[in-house]
CSV table of C-alpha atoms in Angstrom, one decimal:
chain,number,residue,atom,x,y,z
A,1,MET,CA,-9.0,31.1,-1.6
A,2,CYS,CA,-7.0,30.3,1.5
A,3,VAL,CA,-5.8,26.7,1.5
A,4,SER,CA,-3.6,24.6,3.8
A,5,ALA,CA,-0.2,23.4,2.9
A,6,ASP,CA,0.4,19.7,2.9
A,7,PRO,CA,2.4,18.3,5.9
A,8,PRO,CA,6.1,18.0,4.9
A,9,GLN,CA,7.8,14.8,4.3
A,10,PRO,CA,11.0,14.0,6.2
A,11,GLY,CA,14.0,15.4,4.4
A,12,THR,CA,16.9,17.7,4.9
A,13,PHE,CA,16.3,21.1,6.3
A,14,GLU,CA,17.5,22.6,3.0
A,15,GLU,CA,15.0,20.5,1.0
A,16,LEU,CA,12.1,21.7,3.2
A,17,ALA,CA,13.2,25.3,3.9
A,18,MET,CA,14.7,26.6,0.6
A,19,PRO,CA,11.4,26.4,-1.4
A,20,LEU,CA,10.0,28.9,1.1
A,21,PHE,CA,12.9,31.4,0.7
A,22,GLY,CA,11.2,33.8,-1.7
A,23,GLN,CA,7.9,33.9,0.2
A,24,LEU,CA,9.6,34.3,3.6
A,25,TYR,CA,11.7,37.2,2.2
A,26,ASN,CA,8.6,38.9,0.8
A,27,PHE,CA,6.9,38.6,4.1
A,28,ALA,CA,9.9,39.7,6.1
A,29,HIS,CA,10.2,42.8,3.8
A,30,TRP,CA,6.5,43.6,4.4
A,31,LEU,CA,7.1,43.4,8.1
A,32,ALA,CA,10.4,45.2,8.4
A,33,GLN,CA,9.7,47.6,5.4
A,34,ASN,CA,13.4,47.7,4.7
A,35,ARG,CA,15.6,45.5,2.6
A,36,GLU,CA,18.6,45.3,5.0
A,37,GLU,CA,16.3,44.5,7.9
A,38,ALA,CA,14.4,42.0,5.8
A,39,GLU,CA,17.6,40.2,4.9
A,40,ASP,CA,18.8,40.1,8.6
A,41,LEU,CA,15.3,38.8,9.6
A,42,VAL,CA,15.4,36.0,7.0
A,43,GLN,CA,19.0,35.0,7.8
A,44,GLU,CA,18.2,34.9,11.6
A,45,THR,CA,15.1,32.9,10.8
A,46,TYR,CA,17.0,30.3,8.8
A,47,VAL,CA,19.8,30.1,11.5
A,48,LYS,CA,17.2,29.6,14.3
A,49,ALA,CA,15.1,27.1,12.3
A,50,LEU,CA,18.2,25.0,11.4
A,51,ARG,CA,19.3,25.0,15.1
A,52,GLY,CA,15.8,24.1,16.2
A,53,PHE,CA,15.0,21.6,13.4
A,54,GLY,CA,15.5,18.6,15.8
A,55,SER,CA,12.5,19.8,17.8
A,56,PHE,CA,10.3,20.2,14.7
A,57,GLN,CA,7.5,17.7,14.9
A,58,PRO,CA,7.3,15.7,11.6
A,59,GLY,CA,3.8,15.7,10.2
A,60,THR,CA,3.0,19.2,11.5
A,61,ASN,CA,3.0,22.3,9.4
A,62,PHE,CA,6.6,23.2,8.4
A,63,ARG,CA,5.6,26.3,6.6
A,64,ALA,CA,3.6,27.7,9.6
A,65,TRP,CA,6.6,26.8,11.8
A,66,MET,CA,9.0,28.8,9.6
A,67,TYR,CA,6.7,31.8,9.4
A,68,ARG,CA,6.2,31.6,13.2
A,69,ILE,CA,10.0,31.8,13.7
A,70,LEU,CA,10.3,34.7,11.3
A,71,ARG,CA,7.4,36.6,13.0
A,72,ASN,CA,8.7,36.0,16.5
A,73,THR,CA,12.1,37.2,15.4
A,74,PHE,CA,10.6,40.3,13.9
A,75,LEU,CA,8.5,41.0,17.0
A,76,THR,CA,11.6,40.9,19.2
A,77,SER,CA,13.6,43.2,16.9
A,78,ARG,CA,13.8,46.9,17.4
A,79,THR,CA,11.5,47.6,14.5
A,80,GLY,CA,9.1,45.0,15.6
A,81,LEU,CA,8.9,46.3,19.1
A,82,LYS,CA,8.3,49.8,17.8
A,83,ALA,CA,5.6,48.5,15.4
A,84,THR,CA,3.7,46.7,18.1
A,85,MET,CA,4.0,49.4,20.7
A,86,THR,CA,2.2,51.9,18.4
A,87,VAL,CA,-0.8,49.6,17.8
A,88,PRO,CA,-3.5,49.6,20.4
A,89,LEU,CA,-5.6,46.5,20.3
A,90,ASP,CA,-9.3,47.0,19.7
A,91,GLU,CA,-11.8,45.8,22.2
A,92,THR,CA,-13.3,43.6,19.5
A,93,GLU,CA,-10.0,41.8,19.2
A,94,ASN,CA,-11.4,38.4,20.1
A,95,GLY,CA,-14.7,38.7,18.4
A,96,HIS,CA,-15.6,36.0,16.0
A,97,GLY,CA,-15.5,37.4,12.5
A,98,ALA,CA,-16.6,40.7,13.9
A,99,THR,CA,-17.6,43.2,11.3
A,100,VAL,CA,-16.9,46.9,11.7
A,101,ALA,CA,-19.0,49.8,10.7
A,102,ASP,CA,-17.1,50.5,7.4
A,103,ASP,CA,-16.9,46.9,6.5
A,104,GLN,CA,-19.1,47.4,3.4
A,105,PRO,CA,-17.0,47.7,0.3
A,106,SER,CA,-18.3,50.3,-2.0
A,107,GLN,CA,-18.5,49.9,-5.8
A,108,GLU,CA,-15.6,52.3,-6.0
A,109,ALA,CA,-13.4,49.5,-4.7
A,110,LEU,CA,-13.9,47.9,-8.1
A,111,LEU,CA,-11.5,50.6,-9.4
A,112,ILE,CA,-8.6,49.0,-7.5
A,113,ASP,CA,-6.7,47.5,-10.4
A,114,ARG,CA,-3.1,47.3,-11.5
A,115,ASP,CA,-3.1,51.1,-12.2
A,116,HIS,CA,-3.6,51.6,-8.5
A,117,GLN,CA,-1.1,48.9,-7.3
A,118,ASN,CA,1.3,51.5,-5.8
A,119,LEU,CA,-1.6,53.1,-4.0
A,120,LEU,CA,-2.7,49.8,-2.6
A,121,GLN,CA,0.8,48.8,-1.6
A,122,ALA,CA,1.1,52.1,0.3
A,123,ALA,CA,-2.2,51.4,2.0
A,124,ILE,CA,-1.0,48.0,3.1
A,125,GLU,CA,2.2,49.5,4.4
A,126,GLU,CA,0.2,51.8,6.6
A,127,LEU,CA,-1.8,49.0,8.2
A,128,PRO,CA,-0.9,48.2,11.8
A,129,VAL,CA,1.4,45.2,11.8
A,130,GLN,CA,-1.1,42.9,13.4
A,131,PHE,CA,-3.5,43.6,10.5
A,132,ARG,CA,-0.9,43.6,7.8
A,133,GLU,CA,0.5,40.2,8.7
A,134,VAL,CA,-2.8,38.3,8.8
A,135,LEU,CA,-3.9,40.0,5.6
A,136,LEU,CA,-0.7,39.0,3.7
A,137,LEU,CA,-0.7,35.5,5.2
A,138,CYS,CA,-4.2,35.0,3.9
A,139,GLU,CA,-4.2,36.8,0.6
A,140,VAL,CA,-0.5,36.4,-0.6
A,141,GLU,CA,0.5,33.2,1.2
A,142,GLU,CA,-3.0,31.7,0.9
A,143,MET,CA,-2.9,30.2,4.4
A,144,SER,CA,-6.1,28.8,5.9
A,145,TYR,CA,-7.4,30.6,9.0
A,146,GLN,CA,-6.1,27.7,11.1
A,147,GLU,CA,-2.7,28.0,9.6
A,148,ILE,CA,-2.6,31.7,10.3
A,149,ALA,CA,-3.8,31.1,13.8
A,150,ASP,CA,-0.9,28.6,14.3
A,151,THR,CA,1.6,31.1,12.8
A,152,VAL,CA,0.5,34.1,14.7
A,153,GLY,CA,-0.4,32.2,17.9
A,154,VAL,CA,-4.0,33.5,18.3
A,155,PRO,CA,-7.4,31.8,18.2
A,156,ILE,CA,-9.2,31.5,14.8
A,157,GLY,CA,-11.8,34.0,16.0
A,158,THR,CA,-9.1,36.6,16.5
A,159,VAL,CA,-7.7,35.8,13.0
A,160,MET,CA,-11.2,36.4,11.5
A,161,SER,CA,-11.6,39.6,13.5
A,162,ARG,CA,-8.2,41.0,12.4
A,163,LEU,CA,-8.8,40.0,8.8
A,164,SER,CA,-12.1,41.8,8.8
A,165,ARG,CA,-10.7,44.9,10.3
A,166,ALA,CA,-7.6,44.8,8.1
A,167,ARG,CA,-9.8,44.7,5.0
A,168,ALA,CA,-12.0,47.5,6.2
A,169,SER,CA,-9.0,49.6,7.1
A,170,LEU,CA,-7.4,48.9,3.8
A,171,ARG,CA,-10.6,50.0,1.9
A,172,ALA,CA,-10.8,53.1,3.9
A,173,GLY,CA,-7.1,53.9,3.3
A,174,VAL,CA,-7.5,53.4,-0.5
A,175,GLN,CA,-10.6,55.6,-0.5
A,176,GLN,CA,-8.7,58.3,1.3
A,177,LYS,CA,-5.8,58.1,-1.2
A,178,LEU,CA,-8.2,58.3,-4.1
A,179,GLY,CA,-9.5,61.5,-2.5
A,180,ARG,CA,-12.9,60.1,-2.0
A,181,PRO,CA,-15.0,60.7,1.1
B,1,MET,CA,-31.9,36.3,6.6
B,2,ALA,CA,-31.2,40.1,6.0
B,3,CYS,CA,-28.5,41.1,3.5
B,4,ASP,CA,-26.2,42.4,6.2
B,5,GLN,CA,-26.1,39.0,7.8
B,6,TRP,CA,-25.3,37.4,4.4
B,7,ARG,CA,-22.5,40.1,3.9
B,8,ALA,CA,-21.0,39.3,7.3
B,9,GLN,CA,-20.2,35.9,5.9
B,10,LEU,CA,-18.8,37.0,2.6
B,11,ASP,CA,-15.2,37.2,3.6
B,12,ALA,CA,-15.2,33.6,5.0
B,13,TYR,CA,-17.0,32.5,1.9
B,14,LEU,CA,-14.5,34.0,-0.4
B,15,ASP,CA,-11.6,32.7,1.7
B,16,GLY,CA,-13.0,29.2,1.3
B,17,GLU,CA,-13.6,28.9,5.1
B,18,LEU,CA,-17.4,28.4,5.2
B,19,ARG,CA,-18.7,25.0,5.8
B,20,THR,CA,-20.7,23.2,3.1
B,21,GLU,CA,-24.2,24.1,4.2
B,22,PRO,CA,-23.7,27.8,4.9
B,23,MET,CA,-21.7,28.0,1.7
B,24,ARG,CA,-24.5,26.6,-0.4
B,25,ALA,CA,-27.1,28.9,1.3
B,26,LEU,CA,-24.9,31.9,0.5
B,27,ASP,CA,-24.4,30.7,-3.1
B,28,ALA,CA,-28.1,30.5,-3.6
B,29,HIS,CA,-28.6,34.0,-2.1
B,30,LEU,CA,-25.9,35.6,-4.3
B,31,ARG,CA,-27.8,34.2,-7.4
B,32,THR,CA,-30.9,36.1,-6.4
B,33,CYS,CA,-29.5,39.3,-4.7
B,34,PRO,CA,-27.8,41.8,-7.0
B,35,GLY,CA,-26.7,44.0,-4.0
B,36,CYS,CA,-24.8,41.1,-2.2
B,37,ALA,CA,-23.5,39.8,-5.6
B,38,GLY,CA,-22.0,43.3,-6.3
B,39,ASP,CA,-20.5,43.3,-2.8
B,40,ALA,CA,-19.0,39.9,-3.3
B,41,LEU,CA,-17.5,40.9,-6.7
B,42,ALA,CA,-15.9,44.0,-5.0
B,43,ARG,CA,-14.3,41.8,-2.4
B,44,VAL,CA,-13.0,39.4,-5.0
B,45,GLN,CA,-11.4,42.3,-6.8
B,46,LEU,CA,-9.8,43.5,-3.7
B,47,LYS,CA,-8.5,40.1,-2.9
B,48,ARG,CA,-6.9,39.8,-6.3
B,49,ALA,CA,-5.4,43.3,-6.1
B,50,ILE,CA,-3.9,42.5,-2.6
B,51,LYS,CA,-2.4,39.2,-3.9
B,52,ALA,CA,-0.9,41.0,-6.9
B,53,SER,CA,0.4,43.9,-4.8
B,54,GLY,CA,1.5,41.7,-1.9
B,55,ALA,CA,3.9,39.6,-3.9
B,56,ARG,CA,6.2,42.6,-4.1
B,57,PHE,CA,9.6,41.9,-2.8
B,58,THR,CA,12.1,39.5,-4.3
B,59,PRO,CA,15.4,38.5,-2.6
B,60,SER,CA,18.6,39.0,-4.5
B,61,PRO,CA,20.4,36.0,-6.0
B,62,GLU,CA,23.4,36.8,-3.8
B,63,PHE,CA,21.4,36.7,-0.7
B,64,ARG,CA,19.7,33.5,-1.7
B,65,ASN,CA,23.2,31.9,-2.3
B,66,GLN,CA,24.5,33.1,1.0
B,67,ILE,CA,21.6,31.4,2.9
B,68,GLN,CA,21.8,28.3,0.7
B,69,LYS,CA,25.5,27.9,1.6
B,70,LYS,CA,24.8,28.3,5.3
B,71,ILE,CA,22.3,25.5,5.4
B,72,ALA,CA,23.6,23.2,2.6
B,73,GLY,CA,24.4,19.6,3.3
B,74,LYS,CA,23.0,19.5,6.8
B,75,PRO,CA,22.2,16.0,7.9
B,76,ARG,CA,18.8,14.5,7.4
B,77,ARG,CA,16.5,14.6,10.4
B,78,SER,CA,16.1,10.8,10.1
B,79,TRP,CA,17.3,10.0,13.6
B,80,ASN,CA,16.6,13.2,15.6
B,81,VAL,CA,14.6,12.9,18.8
B,82,GLY,CA,11.3,13.2,17.0
B,83,TRP,CA,12.0,10.3,14.7
B,84,VAL,CA,13.4,8.2,17.5
B,85,LEU,CA,10.2,8.7,19.5
B,86,ALA,CA,8.1,8.0,16.4
B,87,THR,CA,10.0,4.7,15.8
B,88,ALA,CA,9.8,3.8,19.4
B,89,GLY,CA,6.1,4.5,19.3
B,90,LEU,CA,5.7,2.3,16.2
B,91,ALA,CA,7.7,-0.5,17.9
B,92,VAL,CA,5.3,-0.2,21.0
B,93,VAL,CA,2.3,-0.5,18.7
B,94,LEU,CA,3.8,-3.6,16.9
B,95,VAL,CA,4.7,-5.3,20.2
B,96,ALA,CA,1.3,-4.5,21.5
B,97,GLY,CA,-0.3,-5.9,18.3
B,98,LEU,CA,1.8,-9.1,18.5
B,99,LEU,CA,1.1,-9.5,22.2
B,100,SER,CA,-2.6,-9.0,21.6
B,101,THR,CA,-2.6,-11.6,18.8
B,102,TYR,CA,-0.7,-14.0,21.0
B,103,LEU,CA,-3.1,-13.5,23.9
B,104,GLU,CA,-6.1,-13.9,21.5
B,105,ARG,CA,-4.6,-17.2,20.3
B,106,GLN,CA,-4.0,-18.4,23.8
B,107,ASN,CA,-7.5,-17.5,24.8
B,108,LEU,CA,-8.9,-19.3,21.7
B,109,ARG,CA,-6.8,-22.4,22.5
B,110,GLN,CA,-8.1,-22.4,26.1
B,111,GLN,CA,-11.7,-22.1,24.8
B,112,GLN,CA,-11.1,-25.1,22.5
B,113,LEU,CA,-9.7,-27.2,25.3
B,114,TYR,CA,-12.7,-26.5,27.6
B,115,SER,CA,-15.0,-27.2,24.7
B,116,GLU,CA,-13.3,-30.6,24.3
B,117,LEU,CA,-13.6,-31.3,28.0
B,118,ALA,CA,-17.3,-30.4,27.9
B,119,ASP,CA,-17.7,-32.8,25.1
B,120,LEU,CA,-15.9,-35.6,27.0
B,121,HIS,CA,-18.0,-34.9,30.1
B,122,VAL,CA,-21.4,-34.8,28.3
B,123,SER,CA,-20.6,-37.8,26.0
B,124,THR,CA,-19.4,-39.9,28.9
B,125,LEU,CA,-22.5,-39.2,30.9
B,126,ALA,CA,-24.7,-39.9,27.9
B,127,SER,CA,-23.0,-43.3,27.4
B,128,ALA,CA,-24.6,-46.5,28.4
B,129,ASN,CA,-21.3,-47.4,30.0
B,130,PRO,CA,-19.9,-44.2,31.3
B,131,VAL,CA,-17.0,-45.7,33.2
B,132,ASP,CA,-14.7,-48.7,32.5
B,133,VAL,CA,-14.0,-49.3,36.1
B,134,VAL,CA,-17.2,-49.3,38.1
B,135,SER,CA,-16.5,-48.9,41.8
B,136,THR,CA,-17.1,-46.6,44.7
B,137,ASP,CA,-13.9,-47.8,46.3
B,138,ARG,CA,-10.9,-45.6,45.6
B,139,HIS,CA,-8.6,-48.5,46.3
B,140,THR,CA,-10.1,-50.3,43.4
B,141,VAL,CA,-10.3,-47.4,41.0
B,142,LYS,CA,-6.8,-46.1,41.5
B,143,PRO,CA,-4.9,-49.4,40.7
B,144,TRP,CA,-7.1,-49.9,37.6
B,145,PHE,CA,-5.3,-46.9,36.0
B,146,GLN,CA,-1.8,-48.5,36.5
B,147,GLY,CA,-0.3,-49.0,33.1
B,148,LYS,CA,-3.0,-47.2,31.3
B,149,VAL,CA,-2.0,-43.6,32.1
B,150,PRO,CA,1.7,-42.3,32.4
B,151,PHE,CA,1.3,-41.1,36.0
B,152,THR,CA,-0.1,-42.1,39.4
B,153,PHE,CA,-2.4,-40.2,41.8
B,154,ASN,CA,-4.3,-40.4,45.0
B,155,LEU,CA,-8.0,-40.2,45.5
B,156,PRO,CA,-9.8,-38.7,48.5
B,157,GLU,CA,-11.6,-40.5,51.3
B,158,LEU,CA,-15.3,-39.7,50.8
B,159,GLN,CA,-16.7,-40.9,54.1
B,160,ASN,CA,-18.8,-38.2,55.8
B,161,THR,CA,-19.2,-36.3,52.5
B,162,ASP,CA,-22.1,-36.2,50.2
B,163,PHE,CA,-19.8,-37.1,47.2
B,164,THR,CA,-19.8,-40.6,45.7
B,165,LEU,CA,-17.1,-42.0,43.4
B,166,LEU,CA,-18.9,-43.8,40.5
B,167,GLY,CA,-15.7,-45.0,38.7
B,168,GLY,CA,-13.3,-44.1,36.0
B,169,ARG,CA,-12.1,-44.4,32.5
B,170,VAL,CA,-9.1,-43.5,30.4
B,171,THR,CA,-9.6,-40.4,28.2
B,172,TYR,CA,-7.6,-38.4,25.7
B,173,LEU,CA,-7.2,-34.7,25.3
B,174,GLY,CA,-5.1,-33.5,22.4
B,175,GLN,CA,-3.8,-37.1,22.1
B,176,VAL,CA,-2.5,-37.0,25.7
B,177,PRO,CA,-3.9,-39.9,27.9
B,178,GLY,CA,-5.5,-39.0,31.2
B,179,ALA,CA,-7.7,-40.2,33.9
B,180,HIS,CA,-11.4,-39.3,33.8
B,181,LEU,CA,-13.2,-39.9,37.2
B,182,ILE,CA,-16.9,-39.6,37.7
B,183,TYR,CA,-18.2,-38.4,41.1
B,184,GLN,CA,-21.8,-37.9,42.1
B,185,ILE,CA,-23.4,-35.5,44.4
B,186,ARG,CA,-27.2,-35.7,44.9
B,187,LYS,CA,-28.3,-36.4,41.3
B,188,HIS,CA,-25.5,-34.6,39.6
B,189,GLN,CA,-22.4,-36.1,38.1
B,190,ILE,CA,-19.1,-34.3,38.2
B,191,SER,CA,-16.1,-35.1,36.0
B,192,VAL,CA,-12.6,-35.0,37.3
B,193,PHE,CA,-9.9,-35.0,34.7
B,194,LEU,CA,-6.2,-35.6,35.5
B,195,PHE,CA,-3.4,-35.0,32.9
B,196,PRO,CA,0.3,-34.6,33.1
B,197,GLU,CA,1.1,-31.0,33.9
B,198,ASN,CA,1.8,-28.8,30.8
B,199,ALA,CA,1.0,-31.7,28.4
B,200,VAL,CA,-2.4,-30.5,27.4
B,201,GLY,CA,-1.9,-26.6,27.3
B,202,LEU,CA,-4.5,-25.8,30.0
B,203,ARG,CA,-3.8,-22.8,32.2
B,204,GLY,CA,-5.3,-21.3,35.3
B,205,THR,CA,-5.1,-21.7,39.0
B,206,SER,CA,-7.9,-22.7,41.3
B,207,ASN,CA,-10.4,-20.2,40.3
B,208,ILE,CA,-13.9,-21.4,39.5
B,209,SER,CA,-15.0,-20.2,36.1
B,210,LYS,CA,-18.0,-20.7,33.8
B,211,GLU,CA,-17.1,-22.6,30.6
B,212,ARG,CA,-19.8,-23.7,28.2
B,213,THR,CA,-22.4,-23.2,30.9
B,214,PHE,CA,-20.5,-25.7,33.2
B,215,ASN,CA,-18.7,-24.7,36.4
B,216,VAL,CA,-15.0,-25.5,36.2
B,217,ASP,CA,-12.1,-25.5,38.6
B,218,THR,CA,-8.5,-26.3,37.5
B,219,TRP,CA,-5.1,-26.3,39.1
B,220,THR,CA,-1.8,-28.0,39.0
B,221,GLN,CA,-0.4,-30.1,41.8
B,222,ASP,CA,2.3,-32.6,42.1
B,223,GLY,CA,3.0,-32.6,38.4
B,224,LEU,CA,-0.6,-33.1,37.4
B,225,ARG,CA,-3.3,-30.8,35.9
B,226,TYR,CA,-6.6,-31.3,37.6
B,227,VAL,CA,-9.9,-30.2,36.1
B,228,VAL,CA,-13.2,-30.5,38.0
B,229,PHE,CA,-16.1,-30.1,35.6
B,230,GLY,CA,-19.8,-30.2,36.2
B,231,ASP,CA,-23.3,-28.6,36.2
B,232,VAL,CA,-23.4,-28.3,40.0
B,233,ALA,CA,-23.1,-25.2,42.1
B,234,PRO,CA,-19.7,-23.5,42.3
B,235,GLU,CA,-19.7,-24.4,46.0
B,236,ASP,CA,-19.9,-28.1,45.3
B,237,ILE,CA,-17.1,-27.9,42.8
B,238,ARG,CA,-15.0,-26.1,45.4
B,239,ARG,CA,-15.6,-28.7,48.0
B,240,LEU,CA,-14.7,-31.6,45.7
B,241,SER,CA,-11.6,-29.6,44.6
B,242,SER,CA,-10.6,-29.2,48.3
B,243,LEU,CA,-11.0,-32.9,48.9
B,244,LEU,CA,-8.8,-33.7,45.9
B,245,LYS,CA,-6.2,-31.1,46.8
B,246,GLY,CA,-6.0,-32.5,50.4
B,247,THR,CA,-5.5,-36.0,49.2
B,248,ALA,CA,-2.8,-35.1,46.7
B,249,ARG,CA,-0.8,-33.4,49.4
B,250,SER,CA,-1.0,-36.3,51.8
């Protein structure tokens, strides 16, 4: 279930930011798909966030703020630019929770378990970055649709549409890797 | 509702993003539809698998230490711009609250004073002896107050007007002695109160208002607070006020 993070209490930047370190690194690695780039991304994120901490509005979502900085840093990096340039946006981009033709999980999907973890990870890696990020923010970071919308900077309807298409693409990718039609 | 419509809501349902009513409806449907229940179960399995697979990368302890050192010991954000603005905002709210309370108290005090004046006006008119000095002659009434009130005043000449002076009496408002004069126009009686300026806490400047169903005019002039009080039309109050103001200036 996707849940919202509590608004942060005033404290030092370190007190607020370090508990997010592991999660941010994991997300950065999924985006950059490379350890060195992920470390650069996280380091740049912390430096930028520390510099801009004075402009952070207390009471707003600190976690979403940090993820937004990381994501924007990634998108302006060489890897990020390359990743976004190769992903054409679908015309249903702004649909509200749009379902696509292959959005019906088959019973075979039940076979996705720990034995198929590598296969699933490979399928996630192959997702276009716009789909990968919303899927990970929802499923791994357990962000609410609103929090994802704040992080990614798109309307909630777009978040729902991207999530729906990410899941459908993931299922299709898994089926393909399992050698099923 | 057809199953494909229920299934379109399954992701939001499993993400905990459906509102209460649609969630209950979908709950009920899943208990009776094996097809949709199987679909929901498959999606739950996928969600769990993504969560397990997604938490994949761990930073090295060296990298963590490196970042920790970069940001360690930075000052609290206690007095950054945001907090200064928030504190200023709180101060404005407090000042506004105090001002509002002050104004409410002032308003309440004014209402109490007008209420007391209304009581004085009504009780005087109801009395068998409403005035202590009975005279239509201002030159008789004015000297009568000498030594009884801590101020002196002039009274207007009423020739060629439809007002008549009936007399006067000493009165008290908030333990402050003042002059209470009774005038008559047609069959109505009007009270005119005079007190030392600022001694009784009344405010306002020559603007006829409605207090306790009476029409009232009040102003300060030559160190005195004047209050004209009666059940006559505002125009009559205004004319008597003008006469009093004209006399006070002369």
